[in-house]
Amino acid sequence: MNHWLVKSEPFKYSWEKFNKDGRTFWDGVRNYQARNNLKEMKEGDLVLFYHSNEGKNVVGVAKVVKEFYQDPTTDDANWVVVDLAPVETLKNPVSLEQIKAEESLKDISLVRQGRLSVMPLRAAEFDKILEMSEK
């Protein structure tokens, strides 16, 4: 299983809205590196959901429920989506500041490539962020 982090601006698509919907396709990705990451996602992979711009917190865990297919919001065949479903809301959101302060997370893309919207995480990084949400 692989682990990922996806970013969404809460005013565009929030964790709360995602939970109400129960499932969504992850669209609007227009960066080739992020698109390539979507293509690497496999059904069952776990995904951290991060609120960007407002809040700047990891707020929940989702899972990939359908692997990549053509983005239905565009005719451009370069762009794809995956389907995600919410798994659980974190007990305590984990802020970008907390992540930056954690030595073991200093090399994750969230810190090093702030504009990337879909990024891989190592299992240990994913687990560390979950552990931080328990405090």
Coordinates of N, CA and C in Angstrom, one line a residue:
M1 N 0.8 -1.2 0.0 CA 0.0 0.0 0.0 C 0.9 1.3 0.0
N2 N 0.4 2.2 -0.8 CA 1.1 3.5 -0.8 C 0.4 4.5 0.1
H3 N 1.0 5.6 0.4 CA 0.4 6.7 1.2 C 0.6 8.0 0.5
W4 N -0.4 8.9 0.6 CA -0.4 10.1 -0.1 C -0.9 11.3 0.8
L5 N -0.8 12.5 0.3 CA -1.4 13.7 0.9 C -2.0 14.5 -0.3
V6 N -3.2 14.9 -0.1 CA -3.9 15.7 -1.1 C -4.3 17.0 -0.4
K7 N -4.2 18.1 -1.2 CA -4.5 19.4 -0.6 C -5.8 20.0 -1.3
S8 N -6.6 20.6 -0.5 CA -7.8 21.3 -1.0 C -8.0 22.6 -0.2
E9 N -8.4 23.6 -0.9 CA -8.7 24.9 -0.2 C -10.1 24.6 0.4
P10 N -10.3 24.8 1.7 CA -11.6 24.5 2.3 C -12.8 25.2 1.7
F11 N -12.6 26.5 1.2 CA -13.7 27.2 0.6 C -14.1 26.6 -0.7
K12 N -13.2 25.8 -1.4 CA -13.5 25.1 -2.6 C -14.1 23.7 -2.4
Y13 N -13.4 23.0 -1.5 CA -13.9 21.6 -1.2 C -13.3 21.3 0.2
S14 N -14.2 21.3 1.2 CA -13.7 21.1 2.6 C -13.8 19.6 3.0
W15 N -13.2 19.2 4.0 CA -13.3 17.9 4.6 C -14.7 17.7 5.0
E16 N -15.4 18.7 5.6 CA -16.8 18.5 6.0 C -17.7 18.2 4.8
K17 N -17.5 18.9 3.7 CA -18.3 18.6 2.4 C -17.9 17.2 1.9
F18 N -16.7 16.8 1.9 CA -16.3 15.5 1.5 C -17.0 14.4 2.3
N19 N -17.1 14.6 3.6 CA -17.8 13.7 4.5 C -19.2 13.6 4.1
K20 N -19.9 14.7 3.9 CA -21.3 14.7 3.5 C -21.5 14.0 2.1
D21 N -20.6 14.2 1.2 CA -20.7 13.6 -0.1 C -20.4 12.1 0.0
G22 N -19.5 11.7 0.9 CA -19.2 10.3 1.1 C -18.2 9.7 0.0
R23 N -18.0 10.4 -1.0 CA -17.1 10.0 -2.1 C -17.0 11.1 -3.1
T24 N -15.8 11.2 -3.7 CA -15.7 12.3 -4.8 C -14.6 11.9 -5.7
F25 N -14.6 12.4 -6.9 CA -13.4 12.3 -7.8 C -12.6 13.5 -7.6
W26 N -11.2 13.3 -7.5 CA -10.3 14.4 -7.2 C -9.9 15.0 -8.5
D27 N -10.6 16.1 -8.8 CA -10.4 16.8 -10.1 C -9.6 18.1 -9.9
G28 N -9.4 18.8 -11.1 CA -8.8 20.1 -11.1 C -7.3 20.1 -11.0
V29 N -6.6 18.9 -11.0 CA -5.2 18.9 -10.9 C -4.6 19.3 -12.3
R30 N -3.8 20.3 -12.3 CA -3.3 20.8 -13.6 C -1.7 21.0 -13.5
N31 N -1.1 20.1 -12.7 CA 0.3 20.1 -12.6 C 0.8 18.7 -12.9
Y32 N 1.8 18.6 -13.8 CA 2.2 17.3 -14.3 C 2.7 16.3 -13.2
Q33 N 3.4 16.9 -12.3 CA 3.9 16.0 -11.2 C 2.8 15.5 -10.3
A34 N 1.8 16.4 -10.0 CA 0.7 16.0 -9.2 C -0.2 14.9 -10.0
R35 N -0.3 15.2 -11.3 CA -1.0 14.2 -12.2 C -0.4 12.9 -12.2
N36 N 0.9 12.9 -12.3 CA 1.7 11.6 -12.3 C 1.5 10.9 -11.0
N37 N 1.4 11.6 -9.9 CA 1.1 11.0 -8.6 C -0.3 10.4 -8.5
L38 N -1.3 11.1 -9.1 CA -2.6 10.5 -9.2 C -2.6 9.2 -10.0
K39 N -1.8 9.1 -11.0 CA -1.7 7.9 -11.8 C -1.0 6.7 -11.1
E40 N -0.3 7.1 -10.0 CA 0.4 6.0 -9.2 C -0.5 5.5 -8.1
M41 N -1.6 6.2 -7.8 CA -2.5 5.8 -6.7 C -3.2 4.5 -7.1
K42 N -3.3 3.6 -6.1 CA -3.9 2.3 -6.2 C -5.1 2.2 -5.3
E43 N -6.1 1.4 -5.7 CA -7.3 1.2 -4.9 C -6.8 0.7 -3.5
G44 N -7.3 1.3 -2.4 CA -7.0 0.9 -1.1 C -5.9 1.8 -0.4
D45 N -5.1 2.5 -1.3 CA -4.1 3.4 -0.7 C -4.7 4.4 0.2
L46 N -4.0 4.8 1.3 CA -4.5 5.8 2.3 C -4.0 7.2 1.9
V47 N -4.8 8.2 2.2 CA -4.6 9.6 1.8 C -4.9 10.5 2.9
L48 N -3.9 11.4 3.2 CA -4.2 12.4 4.2 C -4.8 13.6 3.5
F49 N -5.8 14.2 4.1 CA -6.6 15.3 3.5 C -6.1 16.6 4.2
Y50 N -5.5 17.5 3.4 CA -4.9 18.7 4.0 C -5.7 20.0 3.5
H51 N -6.1 20.8 4.5 CA -6.8 22.1 4.1 C -5.6 23.1 3.9
S52 N -5.6 23.6 2.6 CA -4.5 24.6 2.3 C -5.1 26.0 2.3
N53 N -4.2 27.0 2.3 CA -4.5 28.4 2.4 C -5.2 28.8 3.7
E54 N -6.5 28.3 4.0 CA -7.1 28.6 5.2 C -6.9 27.4 6.2
G55 N -6.4 27.6 7.3 CA -6.3 26.5 8.3 C -4.9 25.9 8.2
K56 N -4.5 25.4 7.0 CA -3.2 24.8 6.8 C -3.0 23.6 7.8
N57 N -4.0 22.7 7.7 CA -4.0 21.5 8.6 C -4.3 20.3 7.9
V58 N -3.7 19.2 8.4 CA -4.1 17.8 8.0 C -5.3 17.5 8.8
V59 N -6.5 17.2 8.2 CA -7.7 17.1 9.0 C -8.4 15.7 8.9
G60 N -7.9 14.9 8.0 CA -8.6 13.6 7.9 C -7.8 12.6 7.1
V61 N -8.3 11.4 7.1 CA -7.8 10.3 6.3 C -8.8 9.8 5.3
A62 N -8.4 9.6 4.1 CA -9.3 9.1 3.0 C -8.6 7.9 2.4
K63 N -9.4 7.2 1.5 CA -8.7 6.1 0.8 C -9.1 6.2 -0.7
V64 N -8.3 5.6 -1.5 CA -8.5 5.6 -2.9 C -9.5 4.4 -3.2
V65 N -10.6 4.8 -3.8 CA -11.7 3.7 -4.1 C -11.8 3.4 -5.6
K66 N -11.2 4.3 -6.4 CA -11.1 4.0 -7.9 C -9.8 4.6 -8.4
E67 N -9.1 3.8 -9.2 CA -7.8 4.3 -9.8 C -8.1 5.2 -10.9
F68 N -7.1 5.9 -11.4 CA -7.2 7.0 -12.3 C -8.0 6.7 -13.6
Y69 N -8.7 7.8 -14.0 CA -9.4 7.8 -15.3 C -9.5 9.2 -15.7
Q70 N -9.9 9.4 -17.0 CA -10.0 10.8 -17.6 C -10.8 11.7 -16.7
D71 N -10.2 12.9 -16.5 CA -10.9 14.0 -15.7 C -12.2 14.4 -16.4
P72 N -13.4 14.1 -15.9 CA -14.6 14.5 -16.5 C -14.9 16.0 -16.7
T73 N -14.1 16.8 -16.0 CA -14.3 18.3 -16.1 C -13.5 18.9 -17.2
T74 N -12.8 18.1 -18.1 CA -12.0 18.7 -19.2 C -12.0 17.6 -20.3
D75 N -11.9 18.1 -21.5 CA -11.7 17.3 -22.7 C -10.2 17.0 -22.9
D76 N -9.4 17.6 -22.2 CA -7.9 17.4 -22.4 C -7.5 16.1 -21.8
A77 N -7.1 15.2 -22.7 CA -6.7 13.8 -22.2 C -5.5 13.8 -21.3
N78 N -4.8 14.9 -21.1 CA -3.6 14.9 -20.2 C -4.0 14.8 -18.8
W79 N -5.3 15.1 -18.4 CA -5.6 15.2 -17.0 C -6.5 14.1 -16.5
V80 N -6.2 13.6 -15.3 CA -6.9 12.4 -14.8 C -7.5 12.8 -13.4
V81 N -8.3 11.9 -12.9 CA -8.8 11.9 -11.5 C -8.7 10.5 -10.9
V82 N -8.8 10.5 -9.6 CA -9.1 9.2 -8.8 C -10.3 9.5 -8.0
D83 N -11.0 8.4 -7.6 CA -12.1 8.5 -6.6 C -11.5 8.3 -5.2
L84 N -12.0 9.2 -4.3 CA -11.6 9.1 -2.9 C -12.8 9.0 -2.0
A85 N -12.7 8.3 -0.9 CA -13.8 8.2 0.1 C -13.2 8.6 1.5
P86 N -13.9 9.3 2.3 CA -13.4 9.6 3.7 C -13.3 8.3 4.5
V87 N -12.3 8.2 5.4 CA -12.2 7.1 6.3 C -12.4 7.6 7.7
E88 N -11.7 8.6 8.1 CA -11.8 9.2 9.5 C -11.3 10.6 9.6
T89 N -12.0 11.3 10.5 CA -11.6 12.7 10.9 C -10.5 12.5 12.0
L90 N -9.4 13.3 11.8 CA -8.3 13.3 12.8 C -8.9 13.8 14.1
K91 N -8.4 13.2 15.2 CA -8.8 13.7 16.6 C -8.5 15.1 16.7
N92 N -7.2 15.5 16.4 CA -6.8 16.9 16.4 C -6.1 17.2 15.0
P93 N -6.5 18.3 14.4 CA -5.8 18.6 13.1 C -4.3 18.8 13.4
V94 N -3.5 18.5 12.4 CA -2.0 18.6 12.5 C -1.7 19.8 11.6
S95 N -1.1 20.9 12.2 CA -0.8 22.1 11.4 C 0.5 22.0 10.6
L96 N 0.6 22.8 9.6 CA 1.8 22.9 8.8 C 3.0 23.3 9.7
E97 N 2.7 24.2 10.7 CA 3.8 24.5 11.7 C 4.3 23.3 12.5
Q98 N 3.4 22.5 12.9 CA 3.7 21.3 13.6 C 4.6 20.4 12.7
I99 N 4.1 20.2 11.5 CA 4.8 19.4 10.6 C 6.2 19.9 10.3
K100 N 6.3 21.2 10.1 CA 7.7 21.8 9.8 C 8.6 21.7 11.0
A101 N 8.0 21.6 12.2 CA 8.8 21.5 13.5 C 9.3 20.1 13.8
E102 N 8.7 19.1 13.1 CA 9.0 17.7 13.3 C 10.2 17.3 12.4
E103 N 11.3 17.0 13.0 CA 12.5 16.7 12.3 C 12.3 15.5 11.2
S104 N 11.6 14.5 11.6 CA 11.4 13.4 10.7 C 10.5 13.7 9.5
L105 N 9.9 14.9 9.5 CA 9.0 15.3 8.3 C 9.6 16.4 7.5
K106 N 10.9 16.8 7.8 CA 11.5 17.9 7.1 C 11.6 17.8 5.6
D107 N 11.6 16.6 5.1 CA 11.8 16.3 3.7 C 10.6 16.0 2.9
I108 N 9.4 16.0 3.5 CA 8.2 15.7 2.8 C 7.9 16.8 1.8
S109 N 7.2 16.5 0.8 CA 6.8 17.5 -0.3 C 6.0 18.6 0.2
L110 N 5.2 18.4 1.3 CA 4.4 19.5 1.8 C 5.3 20.6 2.3
V111 N 6.4 20.3 2.8 CA 7.4 21.3 3.3 C 8.3 21.8 2.2
R112 N 8.7 20.9 1.3 CA 9.7 21.2 0.3 C 9.1 21.7 -1.0
Q113 N 7.9 21.3 -1.3 CA 7.2 21.8 -2.6 C 5.8 22.2 -2.2
G114 N 5.7 23.4 -1.6 CA 4.5 23.8 -1.0 C 3.3 23.9 -2.0
R115 N 3.6 24.1 -3.3 CA 2.5 24.2 -4.2 C 1.9 22.9 -4.8
L116 N 2.6 21.8 -4.6 CA 2.2 20.5 -5.1 C 1.0 20.1 -4.4
S117 N -0.1 19.7 -5.2 CA -1.4 19.4 -4.6 C -1.6 17.9 -4.3
V118 N -0.8 17.0 -4.9 CA -0.9 15.6 -4.7 C 0.5 15.1 -4.5
M119 N 0.8 14.5 -3.3 CA 2.2 14.1 -3.1 C 2.2 12.7 -2.4
P120 N 3.3 12.0 -2.6 CA 3.5 10.7 -1.9 C 4.1 11.0 -0.5
L121 N 3.8 10.0 0.4 CA 4.4 10.0 1.7 C 4.9 8.6 1.9
R122 N 6.0 8.5 2.7 CA 6.5 7.2 3.1 C 5.5 6.8 4.3
A123 N 5.4 5.5 4.5 CA 4.6 5.0 5.5 C 4.9 5.6 6.9
A124 N 6.2 5.7 7.2 CA 6.6 6.3 8.5 C 6.2 7.7 8.6
E125 N 6.2 8.5 7.5 CA 5.8 9.9 7.5 C 4.3 10.0 7.8
F126 N 3.5 9.2 7.1 CA 2.1 9.1 7.2 C 1.7 8.7 8.7
D127 N 2.4 7.7 9.2 CA 2.1 7.3 10.6 C 2.5 8.3 11.6
K128 N 3.6 9.1 11.3 CA 4.0 10.1 12.3 C 2.9 11.2 12.3
I129 N 2.4 11.6 11.2 CA 1.4 12.7 11.2 C 0.1 12.2 11.9
L130 N -0.3 10.9 11.7 CA -1.4 10.3 12.5 C -1.1 10.4 14.0
E131 N 0.1 10.0 14.4 CA 0.5 10.0 15.8 C 0.5 11.4 16.3
M132 N 0.9 12.4 15.6 CA 0.8 13.8 16.0 C -0.6 14.3 16.3
S133 N -1.6 13.7 15.5 CA -3.0 14.1 15.7 C -3.6 13.5 17.0
E134 N -2.9 12.6 17.6 CA -3.4 12.0 18.8 C -3.1 12.8 20.1
K135 N -2.2 13.8 19.9 CA -1.7 14.6 21.1 C -2.6 15.8 21.3

